[in-house]
Amino acid sequence: MTPLAYILLLAAALFCTGVYAVLTRTNAIGLLLGVELMANAVNINFVAFSSYAGGHAGQVFAVFAIALTVAEVVVGLSLVILLYRAHKGIRVDEARALSH
Amino acid sequence: MALIAFGIIATALLLAAALVVTTKNLVHAVLWLAATLIATAALYVTLQAPFIAGIQVLLYTGGVITLMLFGVMLTRRHERVLVENDSNPKRRPLALATSLGLFALLAYAILQTPDLPRSPSGKMTTTADIGRSFLGEHLLAFEVLSVLLLAAMIGAIVLARRYDQGAEPRSVVRKKTA
């Protein structure tokens, strides 16, 4: 069977990919994609710990985390739309304020 | 056998994630994120978490990706197919160093941790277990989460709604305070 350390390493690599995206992307939706990758890595850890430790608390926590991420995406995308309306673009390094 | 399945899933996952952060076309980046999320669902199946795998496909790949695609379509100026998704070249080396350093730190911590289990417990968590847990032990958190989702929905509507020029909302507020 797969040792737990492999899965944790995979999640760490996924998380760092997300960090790279957040640090380099100039596009607001590109940033959100990076945040999604990081959240996904965290969920993998929750489920992996739950599966290896035997209880189901980790999976319950993963469901909560998924719901929180979805809420975050909804608010994030509406902010992106607001940014687009204020600046006619979604490049975050050009935008200094959400209003005019 | 499980190790081979894990290897295939991990390769697909990391490849798709790398394409999410490097591809130039934003629509393609969103679709590669969908691939990443489906590969994660496959990983959940191998981790004996069928409910989370189902939620992952339904909520993430079904909901979030659709939402993201709508976000991309609603916020582009040009009628071109290519939606630019540049990364700032000046920031690239520092970002690469930061993420690789973070990975090295995390990997060191994981490999130094003694007594990590080498095989899963073998107990399958069924949907019934999770449901009982939601309506028993974690009932308060469950209810708070529903309030949070409501708040997020209202917040998104208020933020993204387009005000008509005739009915300026601020004038209404001003009248009330006057």
mmCIF file of C-alpha atoms in Angstrom:
data_model
loop_
_atom_site.group_PDB
_atom_site.id
_atom_site.type_symbol
_atom_site.label_atom_id
_atom_site.label_comp_id
_atom_site.label_asym_id
_atom_site.label_seq_id
_atom_site.Cartn_x
_atom_site.Cartn_y
_atom_site.Cartn_z
ATOM 1 C CA MET A 1 0.000 0.000 0.000
ATOM 2 C CA THR A 2 1.003 3.641 -0.452
ATOM 3 C CA PRO A 3 2.807 5.118 2.549
ATOM 4 C CA LEU A 4 1.161 8.244 3.964
ATOM 5 C CA ALA A 5 4.341 10.260 3.393
ATOM 6 C CA TYR A 6 3.969 9.943 -0.417
ATOM 7 C CA ILE A 7 0.479 11.433 -0.328
ATOM 8 C CA LEU A 8 1.640 14.253 1.969
ATOM 9 C CA LEU A 9 4.511 14.985 -0.415
ATOM 10 C CA LEU A 10 2.099 15.069 -3.360
ATOM 11 C CA ALA A 11 -0.152 17.509 -1.494
ATOM 12 C CA ALA A 12 2.867 19.669 -0.598
ATOM 13 C CA ALA A 13 3.926 19.791 -4.265
ATOM 14 C CA LEU A 14 0.385 20.754 -5.293
ATOM 15 C CA PHE A 15 0.303 23.472 -2.627
ATOM 16 C CA CYS A 16 3.614 24.922 -3.822
ATOM 17 C CA THR A 17 2.327 24.946 -7.416
ATOM 18 C CA GLY A 18 -0.587 27.027 -6.147
ATOM 19 C CA VAL A 19 1.799 29.379 -4.324
ATOM 20 C CA TYR A 20 3.762 29.831 -7.554
ATOM 21 C CA ALA A 21 0.549 30.696 -9.428
ATOM 22 C CA VAL A 22 -0.520 33.242 -6.818
ATOM 23 C CA LEU A 23 2.922 34.880 -6.864
ATOM 24 C CA THR A 24 3.309 35.133 -10.658
ATOM 25 C CA ARG A 25 -0.132 35.597 -12.173
ATOM 26 C CA THR A 26 -1.171 39.117 -13.042
ATOM 27 C CA ASN A 27 -4.694 38.078 -13.909
ATOM 28 C CA ALA A 28 -7.269 38.000 -11.083
ATOM 29 C CA ILE A 29 -8.850 34.742 -12.264
ATOM 30 C CA GLY A 30 -5.368 33.214 -12.577
ATOM 31 C CA LEU A 31 -4.845 34.091 -8.908
ATOM 32 C CA LEU A 32 -8.131 32.399 -7.983
ATOM 33 C CA LEU A 33 -6.999 29.264 -9.837
ATOM 34 C CA GLY A 34 -3.844 29.212 -7.703
ATOM 35 C CA VAL A 35 -5.899 29.559 -4.526
ATOM 36 C CA GLU A 36 -8.056 26.651 -5.704
ATOM 37 C CA LEU A 37 -4.960 24.482 -6.166
ATOM 38 C CA MET A 38 -3.829 25.268 -2.610
ATOM 39 C CA ALA A 39 -7.269 24.506 -1.145
ATOM 40 C CA ASN A 40 -7.300 21.237 -3.070
ATOM 41 C CA ALA A 41 -3.924 20.251 -1.595
ATOM 42 C CA VAL A 42 -5.254 20.896 1.911
ATOM 43 C CA ASN A 43 -8.318 18.734 1.231
ATOM 44 C CA ILE A 44 -6.075 15.889 0.050
ATOM 45 C CA ASN A 45 -4.263 16.069 3.399
ATOM 46 C CA PHE A 46 -7.528 15.977 5.366
ATOM 47 C CA VAL A 47 -8.805 12.934 3.484
ATOM 48 C CA ALA A 48 -5.430 11.174 3.638
ATOM 49 C CA PHE A 49 -5.134 11.623 7.403
ATOM 50 C CA SER A 50 -8.719 10.470 7.841
ATOM 51 C CA SER A 51 -8.100 7.379 5.749
ATOM 52 C CA TYR A 52 -4.849 6.437 7.516
ATOM 53 C CA ALA A 53 -5.988 7.228 11.063
ATOM 54 C CA GLY A 54 -9.290 5.392 10.770
ATOM 55 C CA GLY A 55 -11.846 7.938 11.987
ATOM 56 C CA HIS A 56 -14.162 9.936 9.754
ATOM 57 C CA ALA A 57 -13.585 13.354 11.364
ATOM 58 C CA GLY A 58 -11.069 14.227 8.642
ATOM 59 C CA GLN A 59 -13.623 13.617 5.905
ATOM 60 C CA VAL A 60 -16.244 15.727 7.694
ATOM 61 C CA PHE A 61 -13.648 18.480 7.907
ATOM 62 C CA ALA A 62 -12.896 18.068 4.181
ATOM 63 C CA VAL A 63 -16.585 18.601 3.365
ATOM 64 C CA PHE A 64 -16.545 21.807 5.429
ATOM 65 C CA ALA A 65 -13.372 22.934 3.672
ATOM 66 C CA ILE A 66 -14.893 22.258 0.241
ATOM 67 C CA ALA A 67 -18.001 24.293 1.109
ATOM 68 C CA LEU A 68 -15.818 27.156 2.372
ATOM 69 C CA THR A 69 -13.770 27.110 -0.835
ATOM 70 C CA VAL A 70 -16.901 27.269 -2.947
ATOM 71 C CA ALA A 71 -18.132 30.282 -0.939
ATOM 72 C CA GLU A 72 -14.723 31.899 -1.400
ATOM 73 C CA VAL A 73 -14.831 31.343 -5.169
ATOM 74 C CA VAL A 74 -18.299 32.908 -5.392
ATOM 75 C CA VAL A 75 -17.242 36.052 -3.517
ATOM 76 C CA GLY A 76 -13.877 36.142 -5.328
ATOM 77 C CA LEU A 77 -15.505 35.995 -8.756
ATOM 78 C CA SER A 78 -17.966 38.726 -7.894
ATOM 79 C CA LEU A 79 -14.999 40.867 -6.805
ATOM 80 C CA VAL A 80 -13.340 40.070 -10.148
ATOM 81 C CA ILE A 81 -16.481 41.249 -11.972
ATOM 82 C CA LEU A 82 -16.470 44.427 -9.853
ATOM 83 C CA LEU A 83 -12.791 44.942 -10.715
ATOM 84 C CA TYR A 84 -13.576 44.487 -14.404
ATOM 85 C CA ARG A 85 -16.337 47.080 -14.243
ATOM 86 C CA ALA A 86 -14.165 49.616 -12.432
ATOM 87 C CA HIS A 87 -11.014 49.172 -14.547
ATOM 88 C CA LYS A 88 -12.160 47.500 -17.794
ATOM 89 C CA GLY A 89 -9.666 44.728 -17.130
ATOM 90 C CA ILE A 90 -8.750 42.172 -14.499
ATOM 91 C CA ARG A 91 -4.999 42.695 -14.245
ATOM 92 C CA VAL A 92 -4.396 42.966 -10.531
ATOM 93 C CA ASP A 93 -1.092 44.870 -10.749
ATOM 94 C CA GLU A 94 -2.788 47.716 -12.592
ATOM 95 C CA ALA A 95 -5.704 47.955 -10.202
ATOM 96 C CA ARG A 96 -5.067 49.837 -6.992
ATOM 97 C CA ALA A 97 -8.673 50.278 -5.838
ATOM 98 C CA LEU A 98 -11.965 48.539 -6.466
ATOM 99 C CA SER A 99 -13.866 51.807 -7.005
ATOM 100 C CA HIS A 100 -13.072 54.546 -9.478
ATOM 101 C CA MET B 1 -0.841 -2.374 -7.133
ATOM 102 C CA ALA B 2 -2.078 0.552 -5.047
ATOM 103 C CA LEU B 3 1.323 2.144 -5.470
ATOM 104 C CA ILE B 4 1.039 1.965 -9.281
ATOM 105 C CA ALA B 5 -2.425 3.560 -9.174
ATOM 106 C CA PHE B 6 -1.076 6.266 -6.882
ATOM 107 C CA GLY B 7 1.850 6.886 -9.245
ATOM 108 C CA ILE B 8 -0.434 7.320 -12.264
ATOM 109 C CA ILE B 9 -2.824 9.632 -10.380
ATOM 110 C CA ALA B 10 0.016 11.676 -8.869
ATOM 111 C CA THR B 11 1.677 12.151 -12.274
ATOM 112 C CA ALA B 12 -1.600 13.273 -13.857
ATOM 113 C CA LEU B 13 -2.314 15.580 -10.913
ATOM 114 C CA LEU B 14 1.057 17.315 -10.943
ATOM 115 C CA LEU B 15 1.134 17.594 -14.746
ATOM 116 C CA ALA B 16 -2.323 19.187 -14.843
ATOM 117 C CA ALA B 17 -1.428 21.511 -11.942
ATOM 118 C CA ALA B 18 1.769 22.607 -13.732
ATOM 119 C CA LEU B 19 -0.269 23.388 -16.840
ATOM 120 C CA VAL B 20 -2.757 25.411 -14.738
ATOM 121 C CA VAL B 21 0.032 27.742 -13.654
ATOM 122 C CA THR B 22 1.971 27.936 -16.940
ATOM 123 C CA THR B 23 -0.525 27.914 -19.815
ATOM 124 C CA LYS B 24 -1.038 31.234 -21.576
ATOM 125 C CA ASN B 25 -4.734 30.841 -22.345
ATOM 126 C CA LEU B 26 -6.958 31.460 -19.330
ATOM 127 C CA VAL B 27 -9.783 29.218 -20.585
ATOM 128 C CA HIS B 28 -7.282 26.375 -20.952
ATOM 129 C CA ALA B 29 -5.967 27.058 -17.449
ATOM 130 C CA VAL B 30 -9.497 26.685 -16.040
ATOM 131 C CA LEU B 31 -9.986 23.437 -17.975
ATOM 132 C CA TRP B 32 -6.645 22.092 -16.688
ATOM 133 C CA LEU B 33 -7.854 22.936 -13.181
ATOM 134 C CA ALA B 34 -10.886 20.748 -13.939
ATOM 135 C CA ALA B 35 -8.478 17.923 -14.870
ATOM 136 C CA THR B 36 -6.583 18.471 -11.598
ATOM 137 C CA LEU B 37 -9.804 18.270 -9.608
ATOM 138 C CA ILE B 38 -10.924 15.068 -11.361
ATOM 139 C CA ALA B 39 -7.525 13.482 -10.684
ATOM 140 C CA THR B 40 -7.972 14.499 -7.026
ATOM 141 C CA ALA B 41 -11.366 12.765 -7.026
ATOM 142 C CA ALA B 42 -9.629 9.620 -8.301
ATOM 143 C CA LEU B 43 -7.128 9.943 -5.452
ATOM 144 C CA TYR B 44 -10.021 10.180 -2.966
ATOM 145 C CA VAL B 45 -11.441 6.933 -4.362
ATOM 146 C CA THR B 46 -8.111 5.184 -3.719
ATOM 147 C CA LEU B 47 -8.141 6.690 -0.201
ATOM 148 C CA GLN B 48 -11.522 5.021 0.446
ATOM 149 C CA ALA B 49 -13.476 8.250 0.597
ATOM 150 C CA PRO B 50 -16.270 7.741 -1.965
ATOM 151 C CA PHE B 51 -18.487 10.517 -0.604
ATOM 152 C CA ILE B 52 -15.751 13.146 -0.833
ATOM 153 C CA ALA B 53 -14.914 11.932 -4.341
ATOM 154 C CA GLY B 54 -18.548 12.398 -5.393
ATOM 155 C CA ILE B 55 -18.719 15.850 -3.776
ATOM 156 C CA GLN B 56 -15.470 16.757 -5.507
ATOM 157 C CA VAL B 57 -16.815 15.906 -8.951
ATOM 158 C CA LEU B 58 -20.264 17.426 -8.396
ATOM 159 C CA LEU B 59 -19.345 20.591 -6.533
ATOM 160 C CA TYR B 60 -15.877 21.395 -7.796
ATOM 161 C CA THR B 61 -15.758 20.157 -11.362
ATOM 162 C CA GLY B 62 -19.460 20.747 -11.894
ATOM 163 C CA GLY B 63 -19.965 23.973 -9.982
ATOM 164 C CA VAL B 64 -16.723 25.833 -9.485
ATOM 165 C CA ILE B 65 -15.341 25.238 -12.990
ATOM 166 C CA THR B 66 -18.604 26.397 -14.584
ATOM 167 C CA LEU B 67 -18.523 29.482 -12.372
ATOM 168 C CA MET B 68 -14.885 30.155 -13.277
ATOM 169 C CA LEU B 69 -15.641 29.814 -16.994
ATOM 170 C CA PHE B 70 -18.504 32.283 -16.613
ATOM 171 C CA GLY B 71 -16.116 34.590 -14.787
ATOM 172 C CA VAL B 72 -13.641 34.359 -17.682
ATOM 173 C CA MET B 73 -16.323 34.981 -20.285
ATOM 174 C CA LEU B 74 -17.854 37.917 -18.420
ATOM 175 C CA THR B 75 -14.574 39.730 -17.889
ATOM 176 C CA ARG B 76 -12.945 39.904 -21.281
ATOM 177 C CA ARG B 77 -12.723 42.891 -23.506
ATOM 178 C CA HIS B 78 -11.735 41.303 -26.771
ATOM 179 C CA GLU B 79 -13.679 39.082 -29.083
ATOM 180 C CA ARG B 80 -10.645 36.867 -29.457
ATOM 181 C CA VAL B 81 -10.654 33.221 -28.499
ATOM 182 C CA LEU B 82 -7.390 33.632 -26.622
ATOM 183 C CA VAL B 83 -7.857 35.140 -23.198
ATOM 184 C CA GLU B 84 -4.493 36.259 -21.999
ATOM 185 C CA ASN B 85 -3.204 34.864 -18.758
ATOM 186 C CA ASP B 86 0.249 36.371 -18.490
ATOM 187 C CA SER B 87 2.564 35.846 -15.633
ATOM 188 C CA ASN B 88 4.906 38.655 -14.769
ATOM 189 C CA PRO B 89 8.392 37.575 -15.995
ATOM 190 C CA LYS B 90 10.142 39.779 -13.448
ATOM 191 C CA ARG B 91 8.466 37.964 -10.580
ATOM 192 C CA ARG B 92 9.063 34.464 -11.958
ATOM 193 C CA PRO B 93 12.529 33.628 -10.506
ATOM 194 C CA LEU B 94 11.661 34.844 -7.018
ATOM 195 C CA ALA B 95 8.295 33.042 -7.098
ATOM 196 C CA LEU B 96 9.978 29.826 -8.262
ATOM 197 C CA ALA B 97 12.560 30.104 -5.480
ATOM 198 C CA THR B 98 9.833 30.775 -2.894
ATOM 199 C CA SER B 99 7.657 27.847 -3.906
ATOM 200 C CA LEU B 100 10.602 25.435 -4.246
ATOM 201 C CA GLY B 101 11.908 26.564 -0.856
ATOM 202 C CA LEU B 102 8.493 26.037 0.693
ATOM 203 C CA PHE B 103 8.311 22.584 -0.881
ATOM 204 C CA ALA B 104 11.764 21.695 0.435
ATOM 205 C CA LEU B 105 10.721 22.834 3.919
ATOM 206 C CA LEU B 106 7.470 20.841 3.823
ATOM 207 C CA ALA B 107 9.199 17.762 2.380
ATOM 208 C CA TYR B 108 11.862 17.936 5.090
ATOM 209 C CA ALA B 109 9.176 18.170 7.774
ATOM 210 C CA ILE B 110 7.233 15.234 6.296
ATOM 211 C CA LEU B 111 10.289 12.998 5.906
ATOM 212 C CA GLN B 112 11.546 13.808 9.406
ATOM 213 C CA THR B 113 8.224 12.940 11.048
ATOM 214 C CA PRO B 114 8.616 9.577 12.780
ATOM 215 C CA ASP B 115 5.998 6.819 12.690
ATOM 216 C CA LEU B 116 3.886 7.994 9.771
ATOM 217 C CA PRO B 117 1.535 5.086 8.978
ATOM 218 C CA ARG B 118 2.618 3.074 5.955
ATOM 219 C CA SER B 119 -0.762 1.625 5.011
ATOM 220 C CA PRO B 120 -4.377 2.834 5.324
ATOM 221 C CA SER B 121 -6.505 1.680 8.230
ATOM 222 C CA GLY B 122 -8.731 -0.186 5.770
ATOM 223 C CA LYS B 123 -11.929 1.093 7.365
ATOM 224 C CA MET B 124 -14.227 2.594 4.752
ATOM 225 C CA THR B 125 -16.051 5.782 5.772
ATOM 226 C CA THR B 126 -19.542 5.505 4.326
ATOM 227 C CA THR B 127 -21.865 8.360 3.466
ATOM 228 C CA ALA B 128 -24.062 7.270 6.385
ATOM 229 C CA ASP B 129 -21.151 7.791 8.804
ATOM 230 C CA ILE B 130 -20.570 11.314 7.506
ATOM 231 C CA GLY B 131 -24.290 12.111 7.617
ATOM 232 C CA ARG B 132 -24.601 10.940 11.237
ATOM 233 C CA SER B 133 -21.551 12.951 12.131
ATOM 234 C CA PHE B 134 -23.042 16.080 10.534
ATOM 235 C CA LEU B 135 -26.341 15.791 12.362
ATOM 236 C CA GLY B 136 -24.809 14.682 15.653
ATOM 237 C CA GLU B 137 -21.356 15.674 16.733
ATOM 238 C CA HIS B 138 -20.853 18.526 14.236
ATOM 239 C CA LEU B 139 -24.414 19.879 14.136
ATOM 240 C CA LEU B 140 -23.496 23.415 15.232
ATOM 241 C CA ALA B 141 -20.694 23.714 12.665
ATOM 242 C CA PHE B 142 -23.065 22.391 10.000
ATOM 243 C CA GLU B 143 -25.672 25.054 10.770
ATOM 244 C CA VAL B 144 -23.058 27.821 10.950
ATOM 245 C CA LEU B 145 -21.823 26.680 7.538
ATOM 246 C CA SER B 146 -25.311 27.107 6.055
ATOM 247 C CA VAL B 147 -25.424 30.671 7.433
ATOM 248 C CA LEU B 148 -21.995 31.285 5.897
ATOM 249 C CA LEU B 149 -23.174 30.051 2.494
ATOM 250 C CA LEU B 150 -26.178 32.381 2.725
ATOM 251 C CA ALA B 151 -23.897 35.291 3.628
ATOM 252 C CA ALA B 152 -21.581 34.475 0.706
ATOM 253 C CA MET B 153 -24.546 34.335 -1.665
ATOM 254 C CA ILE B 154 -25.935 37.692 -0.500
ATOM 255 C CA GLY B 155 -22.448 39.218 -0.611
ATOM 256 C CA ALA B 156 -21.872 38.003 -4.167
ATOM 257 C CA ILE B 157 -25.237 39.369 -5.324
ATOM 258 C CA VAL B 158 -24.634 42.771 -3.708
ATOM 259 C CA LEU B 159 -21.102 43.027 -5.121
ATOM 260 C CA ALA B 160 -21.738 41.879 -8.670
ATOM 261 C CA ARG B 161 -25.154 43.395 -9.247
ATOM 262 C CA ARG B 162 -25.277 46.149 -11.834
ATOM 263 C CA TYR B 163 -27.027 49.259 -10.576
ATOM 264 C CA ASP B 164 -29.225 51.145 -13.014
ATOM 265 C CA GLN B 165 -28.139 54.694 -13.608
ATOM 266 C CA GLY B 166 -31.628 56.019 -12.821
ATOM 267 C CA ALA B 167 -31.935 54.274 -9.490
ATOM 268 C CA GLU B 168 -28.661 55.140 -7.804
ATOM 269 C CA PRO B 169 -28.587 53.213 -4.509
ATOM 270 C CA ARG B 170 -26.542 55.855 -2.715
ATOM 271 C CA SER B 171 -29.260 58.513 -3.120
ATOM 272 C CA VAL B 172 -31.694 56.185 -1.357
ATOM 273 C CA VAL B 173 -29.264 55.799 1.518
ATOM 274 C CA ARG B 174 -28.749 59.554 1.687
ATOM 275 C CA LYS B 175 -32.489 60.243 1.817
ATOM 276 C CA LYS B 176 -32.866 57.835 4.684
ATOM 277 C CA THR B 177 -30.115 59.410 6.712
ATOM 278 C CA ALA B 178 -31.323 62.963 5.992
#
